[in-house]
């Protein structure tokens, strides 16, 4: 009864509140538009580089914090956990308190978080600061979009603004791996913190110097919004932690993973039940559960999982081979350039009608890249991955902007309120989907490594004459290092065991790359079948019509 009364009160307030007039189109000169576009690029890069630096340097961070590499994944989990949920309330806060206040408070919080990084000296403080940094970085993606929308005329926003900002948000990961060796060459992790703080201060100056066009304020925050947000925040954070640590602590051997997974499901289900009973919900789950939107969600999730081939696969394989960050710079530079090239292609050719074509090309590129990587051996290095990883980097950008434009079109066709519901869908499939994809990929590698070790172990038995000869030769080569025959034999056996372990891991990565290849081909077959079905049996489509332009609100 109380819930129904609250819903009726929300309905009455919504119906009686005057709707604000649509804001006028910003009338900026061309030079000023270029300045706003530069600010958008810088703000979005500040956020994406912050994410990239955390994920790129966990091994060195472990050394600086005197912790194990597995334990430093808590830093990554703490940074990523708020990323999927914070923007939900930020959009409401932005509408209620205004764009300028939202922008200024958001960037000040980010600067303060970057300053706090300078005082991190152990794992506990690193986890706390990483969580605060993740919360503070959440508004920057929105600010990047808002500044790019301010810079681009309305007619070009789908074609230019969305690809440009999404590229800046995605390119931070490979770009961080290009910059990291230079930043940490003669210093510790604090050099990276200083660099991030410098970028944050420049972004602060840009945002205060370039105010966004004011939008009408709306009283949109309701008490139940905070309840739903809290449930989703805890649920999304638990999902992030479970899939990040599932492959590290392993699923069936760590009790807290199961408890956290159940808690995540209960929390998200609770938020869904609350929102579906509200007349004016924070998130319209009735719309999100409609067949066209579920199809879009599935498409976003499939691609995000497939892109784990690069984010978890290539990175993990090169780490297995013992490469140092400086040896990978050119590879990740090529990946970043491939993303920029894909952005240029989209700006020239993107349209809603071509989204299935772009998605099909992206799946072909991912499948081809994964197949090339599945041929890896102990001699494979970054040079052998230039082509495959460039193809996958290109595919990621070729897919995401058309998919986001399609979702935005569906949201605006229903009304501005549905924008927040689409943001939930997009963030859940991208942030959590990325973690799920990486977790599943690493779990498959762990399983296949155990399998290949079982197959290779008989080859290192004492009855193998070739092994005995190899051990004798290896022990003899160590004669100049120690005169102890027992120590030489032990070192030789350890070297052979290490080689076998590495070979088993390489074979496991090849299996995982092949799994991505088949996964991408299956998705491509599904896409072709879906397009053929839609042509022979038309259903309601998600499209952006001229009557629903993308606004900056």
Coordinates of C-alpha atoms in Angstrom, one line a residue:
X1 CA 0.0 0.0 0.0
X2 CA 2.8 2.4 0.9
X3 CA 4.6 1.6 -2.3
X4 CA 1.4 2.3 -4.3
X5 CA 0.9 5.7 -2.5
X6 CA 4.5 6.6 -3.2
X7 CA 4.1 5.7 -6.9
X8 CA 0.9 7.8 -7.1
X9 CA 2.7 10.8 -5.5
X10 CA 5.5 10.4 -8.0
X11 CA 2.9 10.3 -10.8
X12 CA 1.1 13.4 -9.6
X13 CA 4.3 15.4 -9.2
X14 CA 5.5 14.3 -12.6
X15 CA 2.2 15.3 -14.2
X16 CA 1.8 18.7 -12.5
X17 CA 5.4 19.8 -12.8
X18 CA 6.0 22.1 -15.8
X19 CA 8.2 20.6 -18.4
X20 CA 11.3 22.8 -19.2
X21 CA 11.6 24.2 -22.6
X22 CA 14.3 22.6 -24.9
X23 CA 17.6 24.5 -24.7
X24 CA 18.7 26.5 -27.7
X25 CA 21.4 25.1 -29.9
X26 CA 24.8 26.5 -28.9
X27 CA 25.9 29.2 -31.3
X28 CA 29.7 29.0 -31.2
X29 CA 32.2 30.2 -33.7
X30 CA 34.3 27.6 -35.5
X31 CA 37.5 28.3 -33.4
X32 CA 35.4 28.1 -30.2
X33 CA 33.9 24.8 -31.3
X34 CA 37.5 23.4 -31.9
X35 CA 38.4 24.5 -28.3
X36 CA 35.4 22.7 -26.9
X37 CA 36.2 19.6 -28.9
X38 CA 39.8 19.7 -27.6
X39 CA 38.5 20.0 -24.1
X40 CA 36.3 17.0 -24.7
X41 CA 39.2 14.9 -26.0
X42 CA 41.4 15.9 -23.0
X43 CA 38.7 15.2 -20.4
X44 CA 37.8 11.8 -21.9
X45 CA 41.5 10.9 -22.2
X46 CA 42.1 11.8 -18.5
X47 CA 39.5 9.3 -17.5
X48 CA 40.6 6.5 -19.9
X49 CA 44.3 6.9 -19.1
X50 CA 43.5 6.6 -15.4
X51 CA 41.9 3.3 -16.1
X52 CA 44.6 2.2 -18.4
X53 CA 47.4 3.0 -16.0
X54 CA 45.8 0.9 -13.2
X55 CA 45.4 -2.2 -15.4
X56 CA 48.7 -1.8 -17.2
X57 CA 51.1 -1.8 -14.3
X58 CA 49.7 -4.1 -11.6
X59 CA 53.1 -6.0 -11.4
X60 CA 55.1 -2.9 -10.6
X61 CA 52.4 -1.6 -8.4
X62 CA 52.7 -4.9 -6.4
X63 CA 56.4 -4.2 -5.9
X64 CA 55.8 -0.6 -4.8
X65 CA 53.1 -1.7 -2.4
X66 CA 54.9 -4.7 -1.1
X67 CA 52.0 -7.0 -2.1
X68 CA 51.5 -9.9 -4.4
X69 CA 50.2 -9.3 -8.0
X70 CA 47.0 -11.2 -7.2
X71 CA 46.4 -8.9 -4.2
X72 CA 46.9 -5.8 -6.3
X73 CA 43.9 -6.8 -8.3
X74 CA 41.8 -5.4 -5.4
X75 CA 43.1 -2.0 -6.6
X76 CA 41.7 -2.7 -10.0
X77 CA 38.4 -4.0 -8.6
X78 CA 38.0 -1.0 -6.3
X79 CA 38.6 1.4 -9.3
X80 CA 36.2 -0.4 -11.6
X81 CA 33.4 -1.2 -9.1
X82 CA 31.8 2.3 -9.0
X83 CA 32.2 2.9 -12.8
X84 CA 29.1 1.0 -13.8
X85 CA 26.8 2.5 -11.1
X86 CA 27.9 6.1 -10.4
X87 CA 26.6 7.6 -13.7
X88 CA 23.1 6.5 -12.8
X89 CA 22.8 9.1 -10.1
X90 CA 25.1 11.6 -11.8
X91 CA 22.6 12.1 -14.6
X92 CA 19.8 12.9 -12.1
X93 CA 22.1 15.1 -10.1
X94 CA 23.2 16.9 -13.3
X95 CA 19.5 17.5 -14.2
X96 CA 18.6 18.8 -10.8
X97 CA 21.6 21.0 -10.0
X98 CA 22.8 22.1 -13.4
X99 CA 25.5 21.3 -15.9
X100 CA 28.0 23.9 -14.7
X101 CA 27.9 22.8 -11.1
X102 CA 28.0 19.2 -12.2
X103 CA 31.1 19.8 -14.3
X104 CA 33.0 21.9 -11.8
X105 CA 32.3 19.6 -8.8
X106 CA 33.1 16.5 -10.9
X107 CA 36.5 17.7 -12.1
X108 CA 37.5 19.1 -8.6
X109 CA 36.7 15.6 -7.1
X110 CA 38.9 14.0 -9.8
X111 CA 41.8 16.4 -9.1
X112 CA 41.5 15.6 -5.3
X113 CA 41.5 11.9 -6.0
X114 CA 44.6 12.2 -8.2
X115 CA 46.3 14.2 -5.4
X116 CA 45.5 11.4 -2.9
X117 CA 47.4 8.9 -5.1
X118 CA 50.6 10.6 -4.1
X119 CA 50.2 9.5 -0.5
X120 CA 49.5 5.8 -1.3
X121 CA 52.1 3.6 0.4
X122 CA 50.5 0.3 1.1
X123 CA 47.8 -2.0 -0.3
X124 CA 45.0 -0.8 2.0
X125 CA 45.4 2.9 1.2
X126 CA 45.8 2.0 -2.5
X127 CA 42.4 0.2 -2.5
X128 CA 40.7 3.1 -0.7
X129 CA 42.1 5.7 -3.0
X130 CA 41.4 3.6 -6.1
X131 CA 37.7 3.4 -5.0
X132 CA 37.6 7.2 -4.5
X133 CA 39.4 7.7 -7.9
X134 CA 36.8 5.4 -9.6
X135 CA 34.0 7.4 -8.1
X136 CA 35.6 10.7 -9.1
X137 CA 36.4 9.5 -12.6
X138 CA 32.8 8.4 -13.4
X139 CA 31.6 11.9 -14.3
X140 CA 34.5 12.5 -16.8
X141 CA 33.0 10.2 -19.4
X142 CA 29.8 12.2 -19.3
X143 CA 31.7 15.5 -19.4
X144 CA 33.6 14.3 -22.4
X145 CA 30.3 13.6 -24.2
X146 CA 28.8 16.9 -23.1
X147 CA 31.8 19.0 -24.3
X148 CA 31.9 17.2 -27.6
X149 CA 28.1 17.7 -28.1
X150 CA 28.7 21.4 -27.3
X151 CA 31.4 21.5 -30.1
X152 CA 29.5 19.6 -32.9
X153 CA 26.4 20.9 -34.7
X154 CA 23.3 18.8 -34.0
X155 CA 23.2 17.3 -37.6
X156 CA 26.7 15.8 -37.1
X157 CA 26.5 14.5 -33.6
X158 CA 25.8 10.9 -34.4
X159 CA 28.4 10.8 -37.1
X160 CA 31.2 12.7 -35.4
X161 CA 30.7 13.3 -31.6
X162 CA 29.8 9.7 -30.6
X163 CA 32.7 8.0 -32.5
X164 CA 35.2 10.7 -31.3
X165 CA 34.4 10.5 -27.6
X166 CA 34.0 6.7 -27.5
X167 CA 37.4 6.4 -29.2
X168 CA 39.0 8.6 -26.5
X169 CA 37.4 6.5 -23.8
X170 CA 38.7 3.3 -25.3
X171 CA 42.1 4.3 -26.6
X172 CA 43.3 5.1 -23.1
X173 CA 44.1 1.4 -22.3
X174 CA 46.6 0.9 -25.2
X175 CA 47.9 4.4 -24.9
X176 CA 48.6 3.9 -21.2
X177 CA 50.9 1.0 -22.1
X178 CA 52.7 3.2 -24.6
X179 CA 53.4 5.9 -22.0
X180 CA 54.0 3.8 -18.9
X181 CA 57.6 2.7 -19.7
X182 CA 58.6 6.3 -20.2
X183 CA 56.9 7.5 -17.0
X184 CA 58.4 4.7 -14.8
X185 CA 61.8 4.4 -16.3
X186 CA 63.6 6.2 -13.5
X187 CA 60.9 6.4 -10.8
X188 CA 58.2 4.5 -9.0
X189 CA 54.4 4.5 -9.4
X190 CA 54.3 8.0 -8.0
X191 CA 55.6 9.3 -11.4
X192 CA 52.4 8.0 -13.0
X193 CA 50.4 9.7 -10.2
X194 CA 52.1 13.0 -10.9
X195 CA 51.3 12.7 -14.6
X196 CA 47.7 12.0 -13.9
X197 CA 47.5 14.9 -11.5
X198 CA 48.9 17.2 -14.2
X199 CA 46.3 16.0 -16.7
X200 CA 43.6 16.5 -14.1
X201 CA 44.7 20.1 -13.4
X202 CA 44.7 20.9 -17.1
X203 CA 41.2 19.4 -17.4
X204 CA 40.2 21.5 -14.4
X205 CA 41.3 24.7 -16.1
X206 CA 39.6 23.8 -19.3
X207 CA 36.2 23.1 -17.6
X208 CA 36.3 26.3 -15.5
X209 CA 37.3 28.3 -18.6
X210 CA 34.7 26.7 -20.9
X211 CA 31.3 26.6 -19.3
X212 CA 28.7 24.4 -20.9
X213 CA 25.5 25.9 -22.2
X214 CA 23.0 26.1 -19.3
X215 CA 20.1 23.7 -19.3
X216 CA 16.7 24.1 -17.4
X217 CA 16.8 22.6 -14.0
X218 CA 14.4 19.9 -13.1
X219 CA 13.4 18.4 -9.7
X220 CA 14.0 14.8 -10.5
X221 CA 15.6 13.2 -7.4
X222 CA 13.3 11.0 -5.3
X223 CA 14.0 9.1 -2.1
X224 CA 13.5 5.7 -3.8
X225 CA 16.2 6.7 -6.3
X226 CA 18.8 6.3 -3.6
X227 CA 17.5 2.9 -2.6
X228 CA 17.6 1.5 -6.1
X229 CA 21.0 3.1 -6.7
X230 CA 22.5 1.6 -3.6
X231 CA 21.2 -1.9 -4.5
X232 CA 22.6 -1.6 -8.0
X233 CA 25.9 -0.2 -6.8
X234 CA 26.5 -3.0 -4.4
X235 CA 25.3 -5.6 -7.0
X236 CA 27.4 -4.3 -9.8
X237 CA 30.4 -4.0 -7.5
X238 CA 30.0 -7.6 -6.4
X239 CA 29.7 -8.8 -10.0
X240 CA 33.0 -6.9 -10.8
X241 CA 34.9 -8.4 -7.9
X242 CA 33.6 -12.0 -8.6
X243 CA 34.6 -12.1 -12.2
X244 CA 37.9 -10.3 -11.6
X245 CA 39.0 -12.8 -8.9
X246 CA 37.2 -15.9 -10.3
X247 CA 40.2 -16.9 -12.4
X248 CA 42.8 -15.8 -9.8
X249 CA 41.4 -17.6 -6.7
X250 CA 39.4 -20.0 -8.8
X251 CA 35.7 -20.4 -8.7
X252 CA 35.2 -23.7 -6.9
X253 CA 38.0 -23.2 -4.3
X254 CA 37.0 -19.8 -2.8
X255 CA 33.9 -19.6 -0.8
X256 CA 33.5 -15.8 -0.8
X257 CA 33.1 -15.8 -4.6
X258 CA 29.9 -17.8 -4.4
X259 CA 28.6 -15.7 -1.5
X260 CA 29.4 -12.5 -3.4
X261 CA 27.7 -13.8 -6.6
X262 CA 24.5 -14.6 -4.8
X263 CA 24.6 -11.2 -3.1
X264 CA 25.0 -9.5 -6.5
X265 CA 22.0 -11.3 -8.0
X266 CA 19.8 -10.6 -5.0
X267 CA 20.8 -6.9 -4.9
X268 CA 20.2 -6.4 -8.7
X269 CA 16.9 -8.3 -8.5
X270 CA 15.8 -6.2 -5.6
X271 CA 16.5 -3.0 -7.5
X272 CA 14.6 -4.4 -10.6
X273 CA 11.6 -5.2 -8.4
X274 CA 11.5 -1.8 -6.8
X275 CA 11.8 0.0 -10.1
X276 CA 9.2 -2.0 -11.9
X277 CA 6.6 -1.0 -9.2
X278 CA 7.3 2.7 -9.6
X279 CA 5.3 5.1 -11.8
X280 CA 8.3 7.3 -12.4
X281 CA 11.2 5.0 -12.1
X282 CA 14.9 5.8 -12.0
X283 CA 15.4 3.1 -14.6
X284 CA 12.6 1.8 -16.8
X285 CA 13.1 -2.0 -16.7
X286 CA 9.9 -2.6 -18.6
X287 CA 11.5 -0.9 -21.6
X288 CA 14.9 -2.6 -21.0
X289 CA 13.2 -6.0 -21.0
X290 CA 11.4 -5.4 -24.3
X291 CA 12.6 -7.7 -27.1
X292 CA 14.4 -5.0 -29.3
X293 CA 16.3 -3.7 -26.3
X294 CA 17.2 -7.2 -25.1
X295 CA 18.6 -7.9 -28.5
X296 CA 20.7 -4.7 -28.4
X297 CA 21.9 -5.7 -24.9
X298 CA 22.9 -9.1 -26.1
X299 CA 24.8 -7.5 -29.1
X300 CA 26.7 -5.2 -26.8
X301 CA 27.5 -8.0 -24.4
X302 CA 28.7 -10.4 -27.1
X303 CA 31.1 -7.9 -28.5
X304 CA 32.4 -6.9 -25.1
X305 CA 33.2 -10.5 -24.3
X306 CA 34.8 -11.1 -27.7
X307 CA 37.1 -8.1 -27.2
X308 CA 38.5 -9.8 -24.1
X309 CA 40.8 -11.5 -26.7
X310 CA 42.8 -8.2 -26.7
X311 CA 42.3 -6.9 -23.1
X312 CA 43.0 -10.2 -21.4
X313 CA 44.3 -12.5 -24.1
X314 CA 47.1 -10.6 -25.8
X315 CA 48.2 -8.8 -22.7
X316 CA 48.3 -12.1 -20.6
X317 CA 50.1 -14.0 -23.3
X318 CA 52.9 -11.4 -23.6
X319 CA 53.2 -11.4 -19.8
X320 CA 53.5 -15.2 -19.9
X321 CA 56.4 -14.8 -22.4
X322 CA 58.2 -12.6 -19.8
X323 CA 58.2 -9.4 -21.9
X324 CA 58.8 -6.1 -20.2
X325 CA 56.5 -3.0 -20.8
X326 CA 59.1 -1.3 -22.9
X327 CA 59.1 -4.2 -25.4
X328 CA 55.3 -3.8 -26.0
X329 CA 55.2 -0.1 -26.7
X330 CA 55.1 -0.4 -30.5
X331 CA 52.4 -3.0 -30.4
X332 CA 50.1 -0.9 -28.3
X333 CA 50.9 2.1 -30.3
X334 CA 49.7 0.3 -33.4
X335 CA 46.5 -0.7 -31.6
X336 CA 45.9 2.9 -30.7
X337 CA 46.5 4.0 -34.3
X338 CA 44.1 1.3 -35.5
X339 CA 41.4 2.7 -33.2
X340 CA 41.9 6.2 -34.6
X341 CA 41.7 4.9 -38.1
X342 CA 38.4 3.2 -37.4
X343 CA 37.1 6.5 -36.0
X344 CA 38.0 8.2 -39.3
X345 CA 36.1 5.5 -41.2
X346 CA 33.0 5.9 -39.0
X347 CA 33.0 9.7 -39.3
X348 CA 33.0 9.4 -43.1
X349 CA 30.6 6.5 -43.5
X350 CA 28.5 6.0 -40.4
X351 CA 24.7 5.9 -40.6
X352 CA 22.1 3.9 -38.7
X353 CA 21.2 1.8 -41.7
X354 CA 24.8 0.5 -41.9
X355 CA 25.1 -0.6 -38.3
X356 CA 24.6 -4.4 -39.2
X357 CA 27.3 -4.0 -41.9
X358 CA 29.8 -2.5 -39.4
X359 CA 29.0 -5.1 -36.9
X360 CA 29.5 -7.9 -39.4
X361 CA 32.9 -6.5 -40.5
X362 CA 33.9 -6.1 -36.8
X363 CA 33.1 -9.8 -36.1
X364 CA 35.1 -10.9 -39.2
X365 CA 38.1 -8.8 -38.0
X366 CA 37.8 -10.2 -34.4
X367 CA 37.6 -13.8 -35.8
X368 CA 40.5 -13.3 -38.1
X369 CA 42.7 -11.7 -35.4
X370 CA 41.8 -14.4 -32.9
X371 CA 42.7 -17.1 -35.5
X372 CA 46.1 -15.5 -36.1
X373 CA 46.8 -15.3 -32.4
X374 CA 45.8 -19.0 -32.0
X375 CA 48.9 -20.0 -34.0
X376 CA 51.2 -18.5 -31.3
X377 CA 54.3 -20.4 -30.2
X378 CA 57.2 -19.9 -27.8
X379 CA 58.8 -17.7 -30.5
X380 CA 55.8 -15.4 -30.8
X381 CA 56.5 -11.8 -29.7
X382 CA 54.8 -8.4 -30.1
X383 CA 56.0 -8.2 -33.8
X384 CA 53.9 -11.3 -34.7
X385 CA 50.8 -9.7 -33.1
X386 CA 50.9 -6.3 -34.9
X387 CA 48.3 -7.4 -37.6
X388 CA 46.0 -9.4 -35.4
X389 CA 45.8 -6.8 -32.6
X390 CA 45.4 -3.9 -35.0
X391 CA 42.4 -5.8 -36.6
X392 CA 40.8 -6.3 -33.2
X393 CA 41.4 -2.7 -32.1
X394 CA 39.9 -1.5 -35.4
X395 CA 36.9 -3.8 -34.8
X396 CA 36.2 -2.5 -31.3
X397 CA 35.7 1.0 -32.5
X398 CA 33.9 -0.1 -35.7
X399 CA 31.3 -1.8 -33.5
X400 CA 30.7 0.5 -30.5
X401 CA 29.6 3.9 -31.9
X402 CA 27.0 2.5 -34.3
X403 CA 25.6 0.4 -31.5
X404 CA 25.5 3.3 -29.1
X405 CA 23.9 5.5 -31.7
X406 CA 21.2 2.9 -32.2
X407 CA 20.5 2.7 -28.5
X408 CA 20.4 6.5 -28.1
X409 CA 18.0 6.7 -31.0
X410 CA 15.7 4.2 -29.3
X411 CA 15.9 6.1 -26.0
X412 CA 15.2 9.5 -27.5
X413 CA 12.4 8.2 -29.6
X414 CA 10.7 7.2 -26.3
X415 CA 11.6 10.4 -24.6
X416 CA 14.5 12.0 -22.7
X417 CA 13.7 10.1 -19.5
X418 CA 14.7 6.8 -21.3
X419 CA 18.2 8.1 -21.7
X420 CA 19.1 7.1 -18.2
X421 CA 17.7 3.6 -18.8
X422 CA 19.9 3.2 -21.8
X423 CA 22.9 4.5 -19.9
X424 CA 22.3 1.6 -17.4
X425 CA 22.2 -0.9 -20.2
X426 CA 25.3 0.5 -21.9
X427 CA 27.4 0.7 -18.8
X428 CA 26.3 -2.8 -17.5
X429 CA 27.3 -4.4 -20.8
X430 CA 30.5 -2.4 -21.2
X431 CA 32.0 -2.1 -17.7
X432 CA 30.6 -5.4 -16.2
X433 CA 30.7 -7.1 -19.6
X434 CA 34.3 -6.3 -20.0
X435 CA 35.2 -7.8 -16.6
X436 CA 33.0 -10.9 -17.3
X437 CA 34.8 -11.4 -20.7
X438 CA 38.2 -11.1 -19.2
X439 CA 37.3 -13.3 -16.2
X440 CA 36.0 -16.0 -18.5
X441 CA 39.0 -15.8 -20.8
X442 CA 41.4 -16.1 -17.9
X443 CA 39.4 -19.0 -16.4
X444 CA 39.6 -20.9 -19.7
X445 CA 43.4 -20.3 -19.8
X446 CA 43.7 -21.7 -16.2
X447 CA 41.6 -24.8 -17.1
X448 CA 43.5 -25.5 -20.4
X449 CA 46.9 -24.9 -18.7
X450 CA 46.1 -27.7 -16.2
X451 CA 45.0 -30.0 -19.1
X452 CA 48.1 -29.4 -21.1
X453 CA 50.3 -29.8 -18.0
X454 CA 48.7 -33.2 -17.5
X455 CA 49.5 -34.1 -21.1
X456 CA 53.1 -32.9 -20.9
X457 CA 54.0 -34.2 -17.5
X458 CA 54.9 -37.8 -18.6
X459 CA 57.6 -36.2 -20.8
X460 CA 59.5 -35.1 -17.7
X461 CA 59.6 -38.5 -16.0
X462 CA 62.9 -40.1 -15.1
X463 CA 62.3 -42.9 -17.7
X464 CA 62.5 -40.4 -20.6
X465 CA 66.0 -40.8 -22.1
X466 CA 65.8 -37.5 -24.0
X467 CA 65.0 -35.7 -20.7
X468 CA 68.0 -37.3 -19.0
X469 CA 70.2 -36.1 -21.9
X470 CA 68.8 -32.6 -21.7
X471 CA 69.2 -32.4 -17.9
X472 CA 72.9 -33.6 -18.2
X473 CA 73.6 -30.9 -20.9
X474 CA 71.9 -28.2 -18.9
X475 CA 73.7 -29.2 -15.7
X476 CA 77.0 -29.2 -17.5
X477 CA 76.4 -25.7 -18.8
X478 CA 76.0 -24.5 -15.2
X479 CA 79.4 -25.8 -14.2
X480 CA 80.9 -22.3 -14.2
X481 CA 78.3 -21.1 -11.8
X482 CA 78.6 -23.7 -9.1
X483 CA 80.7 -26.8 -8.3
X484 CA 77.9 -28.5 -6.4
X485 CA 76.7 -31.3 -8.7
X486 CA 73.4 -31.6 -6.8
X487 CA 72.7 -27.9 -7.1
X488 CA 73.4 -28.1 -10.9
X489 CA 71.0 -31.0 -11.3
X490 CA 68.3 -29.2 -9.3
X491 CA 68.7 -26.0 -11.3
X492 CA 68.6 -28.0 -14.6
X493 CA 65.4 -29.8 -13.5
X494 CA 63.8 -26.5 -12.4
X495 CA 64.7 -25.0 -15.8
X496 CA 63.0 -27.9 -17.7
X497 CA 59.9 -27.7 -15.4
X498 CA 59.6 -24.0 -16.1
X499 CA 59.9 -24.5 -19.8
X500 CA 57.2 -27.2 -19.7
X501 CA 54.9 -24.9 -17.6
X502 CA 55.4 -22.1 -20.2
X503 CA 54.7 -24.4 -23.1
X504 CA 51.5 -25.6 -21.3
X505 CA 50.4 -22.0 -20.8
X506 CA 51.1 -21.1 -24.5
X507 CA 49.0 -24.0 -25.6
X508 CA 46.2 -22.9 -23.2
X509 CA 46.3 -19.3 -24.7
X510 CA 46.1 -20.8 -28.2
X511 CA 43.0 -22.8 -27.1
X512 CA 41.4 -19.6 -25.7
X513 CA 42.2 -17.6 -28.8
X514 CA 40.5 -20.4 -30.8
X515 CA 37.5 -20.2 -28.5
X516 CA 37.2 -16.5 -29.3
X517 CA 37.5 -17.3 -33.0
X518 CA 34.5 -19.7 -32.9
X519 CA 32.6 -17.4 -30.6
X520 CA 33.0 -14.6 -33.1
X521 CA 32.0 -16.8 -36.0
X522 CA 28.9 -18.0 -34.1
X523 CA 28.0 -14.3 -33.4
X524 CA 28.4 -13.5 -37.1
X525 CA 26.1 -16.4 -38.1
X526 CA 23.6 -15.1 -35.6
X527 CA 23.9 -11.6 -37.0
X528 CA 23.4 -12.8 -40.6
X529 CA 20.3 -14.9 -39.5
X530 CA 18.9 -11.9 -37.6
X531 CA 19.3 -9.5 -40.6
X532 CA 17.7 -12.1 -43.0
X533 CA 14.8 -12.7 -40.6
X534 CA 14.2 -8.9 -40.3
X535 CA 14.1 -8.6 -44.0
X536 CA 11.6 -11.4 -44.5
X537 CA 9.5 -10.7 -41.3
X538 CA 9.8 -7.0 -40.2
X539 CA 9.5 -6.2 -36.5
X540 CA 9.7 -2.9 -34.7
X541 CA 13.1 -1.5 -35.2
X542 CA 15.4 0.7 -33.2
X543 CA 16.1 3.7 -35.3
X544 CA 16.9 7.4 -34.8
X545 CA 14.3 9.4 -36.7
X546 CA 14.7 13.1 -37.7
X547 CA 12.0 14.0 -35.1
X548 CA 14.3 12.7 -32.3
X549 CA 17.6 14.7 -32.5
X550 CA 20.4 14.0 -30.0
X551 CA 20.4 16.9 -27.6
X552 CA 23.1 17.9 -25.1
X553 CA 20.8 17.6 -22.1

